[in-house]
C-alpha cells in the first residue's frame, strides 16, 4: 500500500502550439531562416504526408531536417533552444505558473505543470517557461556524433498524447519506460488521479486527451486565440461534451482561464477533504468489525 496523501497534487497539462503560443513554434524563426514562408512549409509537409501515406508529425520533422540541410543550418540542441527562446506566448503565460502555484499553495494543494505537445522538446526547453514545467512530453530528435539532429527520436501524435496522461497518472517521467505504463497499479497508489488533472488544448490532436480526462472526472479547457473565428470550433467541443470549458487564451489574473482554474482547484481540494473524511469513517468501521 502507498502512503496516505496529506494533500492533493493537481496536474495542469498543456498543449503548446495554439494553447500557450498563438502559432506553431517553427514559425517564429526556423522557417524564415530556412528561406520559406510558414504556409509553404506546412503545405509541403502535408503533401509529403499525403503522397507517402505517412505520419504528419514525422513528415514535418523530416522536412525540418531537409530544409536545414538545404540552407546549411546546423540543427544542434543549442540551435533549437535559441529558436525556442523566440517563440511568442499568449498574454499572461509568463506569469501564469507562479500565479497559479501561489493560489494552490494558499489552498493547501500542490500544483505541477506538464507540457504534452506535438511540437519539439528542444524548442520548448529554450523557452522562458521551461523552468516552470515538471516534465515536457513532446517530439524530439536523435543527434549524430557532432551533435547535429539527424533523425526523429520521438514523434507525438494524438495516441502518444493519451499515453503520456497515463504516465503522469502513474508518476512515470521517462518516455523510454513505456512498458511501465501498462503495469497494474491500484488507483489509490497513483500519484495523480485523473480527477486531479486539468488539460488545456486547442486542436484536433488534443481532443482525445480532453475527452479522456473529462470522462475520468478531471477537467478539460479548450482555448482559442482572442478575437479569432476559431472560437466557434472550440465552442462546438463543449456542445459535443468533449470539454468542460471554453476560454479565450489570456492567462492573466482574474481573466476567464484564471477564474475557471481556481474554481477547479477549490473543488479538488474540497473533494479531497470529503474523501479523507469518508476514509476515516470506513477505517473506524473496519476496526469495529474486526473486533467483533
PDB file of C-alpha atoms in Angstrom:
ATOM      1  CA  UNK A   1       0.000   0.000   0.000  1.00  0.00           C
ATOM      2  CA  UNK A   2       1.166   3.523  -0.787  1.00  0.00           C
ATOM      3  CA  UNK A   3       1.418   6.081   1.971  1.00  0.00           C
ATOM      4  CA  UNK A   4      -1.623   8.246   2.603  1.00  0.00           C
ATOM      5  CA  UNK A   5      -1.589  11.644   0.950  1.00  0.00           C
ATOM      6  CA  UNK A   6      -1.843  14.627   3.261  1.00  0.00           C
ATOM      7  CA  UNK A   7      -2.776  16.970   0.417  1.00  0.00           C
ATOM      8  CA  UNK A   8      -3.797  16.553  -3.226  1.00  0.00           C
ATOM      9  CA  UNK A   9      -1.436  17.038  -6.169  1.00  0.00           C
ATOM     10  CA  UNK A  10      -3.025  18.708  -9.177  1.00  0.00           C
ATOM     11  CA  UNK A  11      -1.547  18.347 -12.670  1.00  0.00           C
ATOM     12  CA  UNK A  12      -2.054  21.163 -15.154  1.00  0.00           C
ATOM     13  CA  UNK A  13      -1.275  19.703 -18.582  1.00  0.00           C
ATOM     14  CA  UNK A  14      -0.824  21.967 -21.600  1.00  0.00           C
ATOM     15  CA  UNK A  15      -0.563  21.539 -25.306  1.00  0.00           C
ATOM     16  CA  UNK A  16       1.875  24.194 -26.575  1.00  0.00           C
ATOM     17  CA  UNK A  17       1.210  25.447 -30.124  1.00  0.00           C
ATOM     18  CA  UNK A  18      -2.088  27.311 -30.200  1.00  0.00           C
ATOM     19  CA  UNK A  19      -2.562  26.809 -26.461  1.00  0.00           C
ATOM     20  CA  UNK A  20       0.312  28.658 -24.780  1.00  0.00           C
ATOM     21  CA  UNK A  21       1.580  30.219 -28.010  1.00  0.00           C
ATOM     22  CA  UNK A  22      -0.504  31.788 -30.803  1.00  0.00           C
ATOM     23  CA  UNK A  23       1.194  29.848 -33.638  1.00  0.00           C
ATOM     24  CA  UNK A  24       3.344  26.807 -34.341  1.00  0.00           C
ATOM     25  CA  UNK A  25       6.769  27.184 -32.733  1.00  0.00           C
ATOM     26  CA  UNK A  26       8.597  26.590 -36.044  1.00  0.00           C
ATOM     27  CA  UNK A  27       7.031  29.767 -37.462  1.00  0.00           C
ATOM     28  CA  UNK A  28       8.786  32.286 -35.210  1.00  0.00           C
ATOM     29  CA  UNK A  29      12.289  31.907 -36.602  1.00  0.00           C
ATOM     30  CA  UNK A  30      13.198  28.485 -38.013  1.00  0.00           C
ATOM     31  CA  UNK A  31      11.046  28.532 -41.168  1.00  0.00           C
ATOM     32  CA  UNK A  32      12.188  32.030 -42.110  1.00  0.00           C
ATOM     33  CA  UNK A  33      15.846  31.077 -41.610  1.00  0.00           C
ATOM     34  CA  UNK A  34      15.225  28.125 -43.909  1.00  0.00           C
ATOM     35  CA  UNK A  35      14.109  30.596 -46.578  1.00  0.00           C
ATOM     36  CA  UNK A  36      10.441  29.612 -46.557  1.00  0.00           C
ATOM     37  CA  UNK A  37       7.079  31.066 -45.625  1.00  0.00           C
ATOM     38  CA  UNK A  38       5.053  29.233 -42.954  1.00  0.00           C
ATOM     39  CA  UNK A  39       2.178  28.414 -45.317  1.00  0.00           C
ATOM     40  CA  UNK A  40       4.626  26.931 -47.848  1.00  0.00           C
ATOM     41  CA  UNK A  41       6.396  24.848 -45.203  1.00  0.00           C
ATOM     42  CA  UNK A  42       3.174  23.321 -43.876  1.00  0.00           C
ATOM     43  CA  UNK A  43       1.810  22.774 -47.386  1.00  0.00           C
ATOM     44  CA  UNK A  44       4.964  20.884 -48.331  1.00  0.00           C
ATOM     45  CA  UNK A  45       4.781  18.838 -45.122  1.00  0.00           C
ATOM     46  CA  UNK A  46       1.127  17.959 -45.780  1.00  0.00           C
ATOM     47  CA  UNK A  47       1.863  16.949 -49.366  1.00  0.00           C
ATOM     48  CA  UNK A  48       4.667  14.674 -48.154  1.00  0.00           C
ATOM     49  CA  UNK A  49       2.292  13.070 -45.662  1.00  0.00           C
ATOM     50  CA  UNK A  50      -0.460  12.614 -48.262  1.00  0.00           C
ATOM     51  CA  UNK A  51       1.715  11.211 -51.047  1.00  0.00           C
ATOM     52  CA  UNK A  52       3.604   8.829 -48.750  1.00  0.00           C
ATOM     53  CA  UNK A  53       0.610   7.960 -46.527  1.00  0.00           C
ATOM     54  CA  UNK A  54       2.852   8.879 -43.605  1.00  0.00           C
ATOM     55  CA  UNK A  55       2.543  10.456 -40.172  1.00  0.00           C
ATOM     56  CA  UNK A  56       2.113  14.235 -40.379  1.00  0.00           C
ATOM     57  CA  UNK A  57       4.327  14.580 -37.317  1.00  0.00           C
ATOM     58  CA  UNK A  58       7.185  12.565 -38.791  1.00  0.00           C
ATOM     59  CA  UNK A  59       6.834  14.420 -42.089  1.00  0.00           C
ATOM     60  CA  UNK A  60       7.197  17.871 -40.540  1.00  0.00           C
ATOM     61  CA  UNK A  61      10.234  16.641 -38.587  1.00  0.00           C
ATOM     62  CA  UNK A  62      11.824  15.211 -41.746  1.00  0.00           C
ATOM     63  CA  UNK A  63      11.099  18.420 -43.622  1.00  0.00           C
ATOM     64  CA  UNK A  64      12.840  20.428 -40.906  1.00  0.00           C
ATOM     65  CA  UNK A  65      15.941  18.275 -41.323  1.00  0.00           C
ATOM     66  CA  UNK A  66      15.791  18.534 -45.139  1.00  0.00           C
ATOM     67  CA  UNK A  67      15.299  22.302 -45.221  1.00  0.00           C
ATOM     68  CA  UNK A  68      18.013  22.858 -42.629  1.00  0.00           C
ATOM     69  CA  UNK A  69      20.438  20.847 -44.768  1.00  0.00           C
ATOM     70  CA  UNK A  70      19.484  22.803 -47.901  1.00  0.00           C
ATOM     71  CA  UNK A  71      20.003  26.084 -46.040  1.00  0.00           C
ATOM     72  CA  UNK A  72      23.273  24.926 -44.456  1.00  0.00           C
ATOM     73  CA  UNK A  73      21.775  25.257 -40.961  1.00  0.00           C
ATOM     74  CA  UNK A  74      23.149  23.033 -38.211  1.00  0.00           C
ATOM     75  CA  UNK A  75      20.276  21.911 -36.023  1.00  0.00           C
ATOM     76  CA  UNK A  76      22.018  21.306 -32.716  1.00  0.00           C
ATOM     77  CA  UNK A  77      20.148  21.272 -29.409  1.00  0.00           C
ATOM     78  CA  UNK A  78      21.507  24.755 -28.750  1.00  0.00           C
ATOM     79  CA  UNK A  79      20.199  25.982 -32.116  1.00  0.00           C
ATOM     80  CA  UNK A  80      16.743  24.551 -31.373  1.00  0.00           C
ATOM     81  CA  UNK A  81      16.738  26.188 -27.952  1.00  0.00           C
ATOM     82  CA  UNK A  82      17.707  29.531 -29.483  1.00  0.00           C
ATOM     83  CA  UNK A  83      14.755  29.207 -31.866  1.00  0.00           C
ATOM     84  CA  UNK A  84      12.521  28.284 -28.922  1.00  0.00           C
ATOM     85  CA  UNK A  85      13.541  31.383 -26.999  1.00  0.00           C
ATOM     86  CA  UNK A  86      11.984  33.489 -29.774  1.00  0.00           C
ATOM     87  CA  UNK A  87       8.574  31.791 -29.602  1.00  0.00           C
ATOM     88  CA  UNK A  88       5.802  34.211 -28.690  1.00  0.00           C
ATOM     89  CA  UNK A  89       3.473  33.393 -25.785  1.00  0.00           C
ATOM     90  CA  UNK A  90      -0.097  34.406 -25.086  1.00  0.00           C
ATOM     91  CA  UNK A  91      -0.776  37.251 -22.683  1.00  0.00           C
ATOM     92  CA  UNK A  92      -0.166  36.276 -19.065  1.00  0.00           C
ATOM     93  CA  UNK A  93       1.590  32.961 -19.750  1.00  0.00           C
ATOM     94  CA  UNK A  94       4.951  34.045 -18.311  1.00  0.00           C
ATOM     95  CA  UNK A  95       3.333  34.974 -15.008  1.00  0.00           C
ATOM     96  CA  UNK A  96       0.743  32.197 -15.002  1.00  0.00           C
ATOM     97  CA  UNK A  97       2.777  29.390 -13.425  1.00  0.00           C
ATOM     98  CA  UNK A  98       3.844  31.302 -10.310  1.00  0.00           C
ATOM     99  CA  UNK A  99       0.370  32.827 -10.078  1.00  0.00           C
ATOM    100  CA  UNK A 100      -1.436  29.508 -10.006  1.00  0.00           C
ATOM    101  CA  UNK A 101       1.252  27.837  -7.851  1.00  0.00           C
ATOM    102  CA  UNK A 102       0.737  30.517  -5.220  1.00  0.00           C
ATOM    103  CA  UNK A 103      -3.023  30.078  -5.364  1.00  0.00           C
ATOM    104  CA  UNK A 104      -2.663  26.315  -4.925  1.00  0.00           C
ATOM    105  CA  UNK A 105      -0.250  26.758  -2.034  1.00  0.00           C
ATOM    106  CA  UNK A 106      -2.731  29.049  -0.322  1.00  0.00           C
ATOM    107  CA  UNK A 107      -5.400  26.374  -0.660  1.00  0.00           C
ATOM    108  CA  UNK A 108      -3.162  23.590   0.634  1.00  0.00           C
ATOM    109  CA  UNK A 109      -2.654  21.771  -2.648  1.00  0.00           C
ATOM    110  CA  UNK A 110       0.435  21.029  -4.724  1.00  0.00           C
ATOM    111  CA  UNK A 111       0.317  22.175  -8.351  1.00  0.00           C
ATOM    112  CA  UNK A 112       2.516  20.614 -11.044  1.00  0.00           C
ATOM    113  CA  UNK A 113       2.780  21.703 -14.695  1.00  0.00           C
ATOM    114  CA  UNK A 114       3.332  19.442 -17.711  1.00  0.00           C
ATOM    115  CA  UNK A 115       3.629  20.014 -21.465  1.00  0.00           C
ATOM    116  CA  UNK A 116       2.009  17.427 -23.775  1.00  0.00           C
ATOM    117  CA  UNK A 117       2.790  18.594 -27.302  1.00  0.00           C
ATOM    118  CA  UNK A 118       3.328  17.555 -30.904  1.00  0.00           C
ATOM    119  CA  UNK A 119       5.893  20.351 -31.058  1.00  0.00           C
ATOM    120  CA  UNK A 120       9.579  19.976 -30.232  1.00  0.00           C
ATOM    121  CA  UNK A 121      11.018  19.309 -26.785  1.00  0.00           C
ATOM    122  CA  UNK A 122      14.255  21.063 -27.726  1.00  0.00           C
ATOM    123  CA  UNK A 123      12.471  24.293 -28.661  1.00  0.00           C
ATOM    124  CA  UNK A 124      10.259  24.251 -25.572  1.00  0.00           C
ATOM    125  CA  UNK A 125      13.370  23.752 -23.431  1.00  0.00           C
ATOM    126  CA  UNK A 126      14.716  27.028 -24.810  1.00  0.00           C
ATOM    127  CA  UNK A 127      11.570  28.980 -23.963  1.00  0.00           C
ATOM    128  CA  UNK A 128      11.437  31.008 -20.715  1.00  0.00           C
ATOM    129  CA  UNK A 129       8.584  28.878 -19.334  1.00  0.00           C
ATOM    130  CA  UNK A 130      10.617  25.628 -19.435  1.00  0.00           C
ATOM    131  CA  UNK A 131      11.949  26.091 -15.906  1.00  0.00           C
ATOM    132  CA  UNK A 132       8.368  26.125 -14.604  1.00  0.00           C
ATOM    133  CA  UNK A 133       7.482  22.767 -16.172  1.00  0.00           C
ATOM    134  CA  UNK A 134       7.988  19.488 -14.296  1.00  0.00           C
ATOM    135  CA  UNK A 135       8.108  17.364 -17.456  1.00  0.00           C
ATOM    136  CA  UNK A 136       7.912  18.049 -21.189  1.00  0.00           C
ATOM    137  CA  UNK A 137       6.344  15.268 -23.254  1.00  0.00           C
ATOM    138  CA  UNK A 138       6.921  16.236 -26.897  1.00  0.00           C
ATOM    139  CA  UNK A 139       8.701  15.323 -30.140  1.00  0.00           C
ATOM    140  CA  UNK A 140      12.496  15.203 -30.178  1.00  0.00           C
ATOM    141  CA  UNK A 141      15.453  14.299 -32.404  1.00  0.00           C
ATOM    142  CA  UNK A 142      18.386  11.904 -32.366  1.00  0.00           C
ATOM    143  CA  UNK A 143      21.801  13.541 -32.816  1.00  0.00           C
ATOM    144  CA  UNK A 144      24.966  12.449 -34.616  1.00  0.00           C
ATOM    145  CA  UNK A 145      28.481  12.468 -33.158  1.00  0.00           C
ATOM    146  CA  UNK A 146      28.752  16.196 -33.944  1.00  0.00           C
ATOM    147  CA  UNK A 147      25.587  16.994 -32.020  1.00  0.00           C
ATOM    148  CA  UNK A 148      23.512  17.702 -35.139  1.00  0.00           C
ATOM    149  CA  UNK A 149      19.937  16.395 -35.437  1.00  0.00           C
ATOM    150  CA  UNK A 150      19.738  13.550 -37.933  1.00  0.00           C
ATOM    151  CA  UNK A 151      16.559  11.534 -37.222  1.00  0.00           C
ATOM    152  CA  UNK A 152      13.344  11.732 -35.168  1.00  0.00           C
ATOM    153  CA  UNK A 153      13.675  10.185 -31.711  1.00  0.00           C
ATOM    154  CA  UNK A 154      10.094  10.719 -30.503  1.00  0.00           C
ATOM    155  CA  UNK A 155       7.063  11.654 -32.623  1.00  0.00           C
ATOM    156  CA  UNK A 156       3.987  12.668 -30.640  1.00  0.00           C
ATOM    157  CA  UNK A 157       0.573  12.235 -32.261  1.00  0.00           C
ATOM    158  CA  UNK A 158      -2.812  12.146 -30.507  1.00  0.00           C
ATOM    159  CA  UNK A 159      -2.311   8.487 -29.494  1.00  0.00           C
ATOM    160  CA  UNK A 160       1.017   9.208 -27.811  1.00  0.00           C
ATOM    161  CA  UNK A 161      -0.548  12.195 -26.061  1.00  0.00           C
ATOM    162  CA  UNK A 162      -3.080   9.951 -24.314  1.00  0.00           C
ATOM    163  CA  UNK A 163      -0.285   7.571 -23.279  1.00  0.00           C
ATOM    164  CA  UNK A 164       1.530  10.458 -21.584  1.00  0.00           C
ATOM    165  CA  UNK A 165      -1.574  11.155 -19.479  1.00  0.00           C
ATOM    166  CA  UNK A 166      -1.273   7.645 -18.029  1.00  0.00           C
ATOM    167  CA  UNK A 167       2.441   8.264 -17.396  1.00  0.00           C
ATOM    168  CA  UNK A 168       1.555  11.372 -15.396  1.00  0.00           C
ATOM    169  CA  UNK A 169      -1.187   9.430 -13.631  1.00  0.00           C
ATOM    170  CA  UNK A 170       1.316   6.749 -12.578  1.00  0.00           C
ATOM    171  CA  UNK A 171       4.307   9.023 -11.956  1.00  0.00           C
ATOM    172  CA  UNK A 172       6.377   7.809 -14.941  1.00  0.00           C
ATOM    173  CA  UNK A 173       8.598  10.565 -16.338  1.00  0.00           C
ATOM    174  CA  UNK A 174      10.891   8.788 -18.814  1.00  0.00           C
ATOM    175  CA  UNK A 175       9.356   8.193 -22.250  1.00  0.00           C
ATOM    176  CA  UNK A 176      11.528   5.089 -22.683  1.00  0.00           C
ATOM    177  CA  UNK A 177       9.664   3.481 -19.755  1.00  0.00           C
ATOM    178  CA  UNK A 178       6.623   2.881 -21.960  1.00  0.00           C
ATOM    179  CA  UNK A 179       6.192  -0.680 -20.656  1.00  0.00           C
ATOM    180  CA  UNK A 180       5.623   0.586 -17.112  1.00  0.00           C
ATOM    181  CA  UNK A 181       2.552   2.491 -18.231  1.00  0.00           C
ATOM    182  CA  UNK A 182       0.724  -0.822 -18.741  1.00  0.00           C
ATOM    183  CA  UNK A 183       1.690  -2.269 -15.374  1.00  0.00           C
ATOM    184  CA  UNK A 184      -1.176  -2.613 -12.913  1.00  0.00           C
ATOM    185  CA  UNK A 185      -1.315  -0.044 -10.126  1.00  0.00           C
ATOM    186  CA  UNK A 186      -4.046   0.436  -7.549  1.00  0.00           C
ATOM    187  CA  UNK A 187      -5.977   3.652  -8.106  1.00  0.00           C
ATOM    188  CA  UNK A 188      -5.234   4.962  -4.611  1.00  0.00           C
ATOM    189  CA  UNK A 189      -1.494   4.462  -5.184  1.00  0.00           C
ATOM    190  CA  UNK A 190      -1.340   6.532  -8.373  1.00  0.00           C
ATOM    191  CA  UNK A 191       0.411   9.863  -7.698  1.00  0.00           C
ATOM    192  CA  UNK A 192      -2.049  11.984  -9.689  1.00  0.00           C
ATOM    193  CA  UNK A 193      -5.601  10.675 -10.195  1.00  0.00           C
ATOM    194  CA  UNK A 194      -7.303  11.721 -13.444  1.00  0.00           C
ATOM    195  CA  UNK A 195      -9.839  13.651 -11.378  1.00  0.00           C
ATOM    196  CA  UNK A 196      -6.943  15.896 -10.302  1.00  0.00           C
ATOM    197  CA  UNK A 197      -5.934  16.769 -13.880  1.00  0.00           C
ATOM    198  CA  UNK A 198      -6.733  19.905 -15.843  1.00  0.00           C
ATOM    199  CA  UNK A 199      -5.980  19.732 -19.582  1.00  0.00           C
ATOM    200  CA  UNK A 200      -5.528  22.776 -21.830  1.00  0.00           C
ATOM    201  CA  UNK A 201      -5.717  22.272 -25.601  1.00  0.00           C
ATOM    202  CA  UNK A 202      -6.798  23.891 -28.838  1.00  0.00           C
ATOM    203  CA  UNK A 203      -6.559  21.429 -31.720  1.00  0.00           C
ATOM    204  CA  UNK A 204      -7.524  18.057 -33.129  1.00  0.00           C
ATOM    205  CA  UNK A 205      -4.562  16.260 -31.517  1.00  0.00           C
ATOM    206  CA  UNK A 206      -5.854  17.388 -28.099  1.00  0.00           C
ATOM    207  CA  UNK A 207      -9.431  16.134 -28.411  1.00  0.00           C
ATOM    208  CA  UNK A 208      -8.769  12.522 -27.258  1.00  0.00           C
ATOM    209  CA  UNK A 209      -6.867  13.826 -24.193  1.00  0.00           C
ATOM    210  CA  UNK A 210      -9.505  16.408 -23.347  1.00  0.00           C
ATOM    211  CA  UNK A 211     -12.325  13.894 -23.640  1.00  0.00           C
ATOM    212  CA  UNK A 212     -10.439  11.186 -21.707  1.00  0.00           C
ATOM    213  CA  UNK A 213      -9.720  13.473 -18.760  1.00  0.00           C
ATOM    214  CA  UNK A 214     -13.289  14.778 -18.736  1.00  0.00           C
ATOM    215  CA  UNK A 215     -14.721  11.246 -18.748  1.00  0.00           C
ATOM    216  CA  UNK A 216     -12.379  10.235 -15.904  1.00  0.00           C
ATOM    217  CA  UNK A 217     -13.621  13.024 -13.653  1.00  0.00           C
ATOM    218  CA  UNK A 218     -10.968  15.629 -14.464  1.00  0.00           C
ATOM    219  CA  UNK A 219     -11.469  18.906 -16.302  1.00  0.00           C
ATOM    220  CA  UNK A 220     -10.616  19.975 -19.857  1.00  0.00           C
ATOM    221  CA  UNK A 221     -10.373  23.519 -21.183  1.00  0.00           C
ATOM    222  CA  UNK A 222     -10.473  24.300 -24.916  1.00  0.00           C
ATOM    223  CA  UNK A 223      -8.679  27.590 -25.581  1.00  0.00           C
ATOM    224  CA  UNK A 224      -8.885  29.837 -28.621  1.00  0.00           C
ATOM    225  CA  UNK A 225      -6.988  32.885 -29.824  1.00  0.00           C
ATOM    226  CA  UNK A 226      -8.723  36.077 -28.654  1.00  0.00           C
ATOM    227  CA  UNK A 227     -10.927  37.613 -31.366  1.00  0.00           C
ATOM    228  CA  UNK A 228     -10.450  34.539 -33.551  1.00  0.00           C
ATOM    229  CA  UNK A 229     -13.108  32.842 -35.708  1.00  0.00           C
ATOM    230  CA  UNK A 230     -11.866  29.567 -34.191  1.00  0.00           C
ATOM    231  CA  UNK A 231     -13.938  30.373 -31.122  1.00  0.00           C
ATOM    232  CA  UNK A 232     -16.910  28.625 -32.741  1.00  0.00           C
ATOM    233  CA  UNK A 233     -14.841  25.459 -33.281  1.00  0.00           C
ATOM    234  CA  UNK A 234     -13.855  25.492 -29.607  1.00  0.00           C
ATOM    235  CA  UNK A 235     -17.459  26.054 -28.542  1.00  0.00           C
ATOM    236  CA  UNK A 236     -18.511  23.069 -30.650  1.00  0.00           C
ATOM    237  CA  UNK A 237     -16.345  20.874 -28.416  1.00  0.00           C
ATOM    238  CA  UNK A 238     -18.370  21.822 -25.347  1.00  0.00           C
ATOM    239  CA  UNK A 239     -21.684  21.185 -27.114  1.00  0.00           C
ATOM    240  CA  UNK A 240     -20.334  17.739 -28.081  1.00  0.00           C
ATOM    241  CA  UNK A 241     -19.376  17.182 -24.405  1.00  0.00           C
ATOM    242  CA  UNK A 242     -15.703  16.700 -25.209  1.00  0.00           C
ATOM    243  CA  UNK A 243     -14.557  19.506 -22.887  1.00  0.00           C
ATOM    244  CA  UNK A 244     -15.808  21.177 -19.720  1.00  0.00           C
ATOM    245  CA  UNK A 245     -14.917  24.792 -20.528  1.00  0.00           C
ATOM    246  CA  UNK A 246     -14.078  27.073 -23.459  1.00  0.00           C
ATOM    247  CA  UNK A 247     -11.843  30.084 -22.727  1.00  0.00           C
ATOM    248  CA  UNK A 248     -10.038  32.853 -24.570  1.00  0.00           C
ATOM    249  CA  UNK A 249      -6.256  32.321 -24.381  1.00  0.00           C
ATOM    250  CA  UNK A 250      -5.496  35.079 -21.876  1.00  0.00           C
ATOM    251  CA  UNK A 251      -3.759  33.714 -18.774  1.00  0.00           C
ATOM    252  CA  UNK A 252      -3.778  36.974 -16.806  1.00  0.00           C
ATOM    253  CA  UNK A 253      -5.102  37.107 -13.268  1.00  0.00           C
ATOM    254  CA  UNK A 254      -8.892  37.373 -12.923  1.00  0.00           C
ATOM    255  CA  UNK A 255      -9.486  36.568 -16.586  1.00  0.00           C
ATOM    256  CA  UNK A 256     -11.564  33.630 -17.782  1.00  0.00           C
ATOM    257  CA  UNK A 257      -8.928  30.876 -17.570  1.00  0.00           C
ATOM    258  CA  UNK A 258      -7.737  32.032 -14.139  1.00  0.00           C
ATOM    259  CA  UNK A 259     -11.273  32.098 -12.748  1.00  0.00           C
ATOM    260  CA  UNK A 260     -12.080  28.639 -14.132  1.00  0.00           C
ATOM    261  CA  UNK A 261      -8.855  27.021 -12.917  1.00  0.00           C
ATOM    262  CA  UNK A 262      -9.030  28.484  -9.413  1.00  0.00           C
ATOM    263  CA  UNK A 263     -12.613  27.236  -9.049  1.00  0.00           C
ATOM    264  CA  UNK A 264     -11.488  23.754 -10.155  1.00  0.00           C
ATOM    265  CA  UNK A 265      -8.657  23.838  -7.601  1.00  0.00           C
ATOM    266  CA  UNK A 266     -11.189  24.761  -4.911  1.00  0.00           C
ATOM    267  CA  UNK A 267     -13.350  21.808  -5.937  1.00  0.00           C
ATOM    268  CA  UNK A 268     -10.460  19.325  -5.974  1.00  0.00           C
ATOM    269  CA  UNK A 269      -9.394  20.436  -2.505  1.00  0.00           C
ATOM    270  CA  UNK A 270     -12.962  20.121  -1.209  1.00  0.00           C
ATOM    271  CA  UNK A 271     -13.405  16.671  -2.781  1.00  0.00           C
ATOM    272  CA  UNK A 272     -10.105  15.573  -1.233  1.00  0.00           C
ATOM    273  CA  UNK A 273     -11.241  16.625   2.247  1.00  0.00           C
ATOM    274  CA  UNK A 274     -14.537  14.736   1.798  1.00  0.00           C
ATOM    275  CA  UNK A 275     -12.611  11.674   0.593  1.00  0.00           C
ATOM    276  CA  UNK A 276     -10.341  11.803   3.665  1.00  0.00           C
ATOM    277  CA  UNK A 277     -13.380  12.083   5.917  1.00  0.00           C
ATOM    278  CA  UNK A 278     -15.083   9.112   4.252  1.00  0.00           C
ATOM    279  CA  UNK A 279     -11.892   7.079   4.538  1.00  0.00           C
ATOM    280  CA  UNK A 280     -11.605   7.791   8.261  1.00  0.00           C
ATOM    281  CA  UNK A 281     -15.182   6.630   8.866  1.00  0.00           C
ATOM    282  CA  UNK A 282     -14.586   3.497   6.810  1.00  0.00           C
ATOM    283  CA  UNK A 283     -11.381   2.772   8.726  1.00  0.00           C
ATOM    284  CA  UNK A 284     -13.185   3.072  12.072  1.00  0.00           C
ATOM    285  CA  UNK A 285     -15.978   0.790  10.878  1.00  0.00           C
ATOM    286  CA  UNK A 286     -13.475  -1.821   9.667  1.00  0.00           C
ATOM    287  CA  UNK A 287     -11.713  -1.856  13.049  1.00  0.00           C
ATOM    288  CA  UNK A 288     -15.003  -2.330  14.883  1.00  0.00           C
ATOM    289  CA  UNK A 289     -15.987  -5.201  12.570  1.00  0.00           C
ATOM    290  CA  UNK A 290     -12.658  -6.948  13.182  1.00  0.00           C
ATOM    291  CA  UNK A 291     -13.053  -6.826  16.949  1.00  0.00           C
ATOM    292  CA  UNK A 292     -16.472  -8.497  16.869  1.00  0.00           C
TER     293      UNK A 292
END
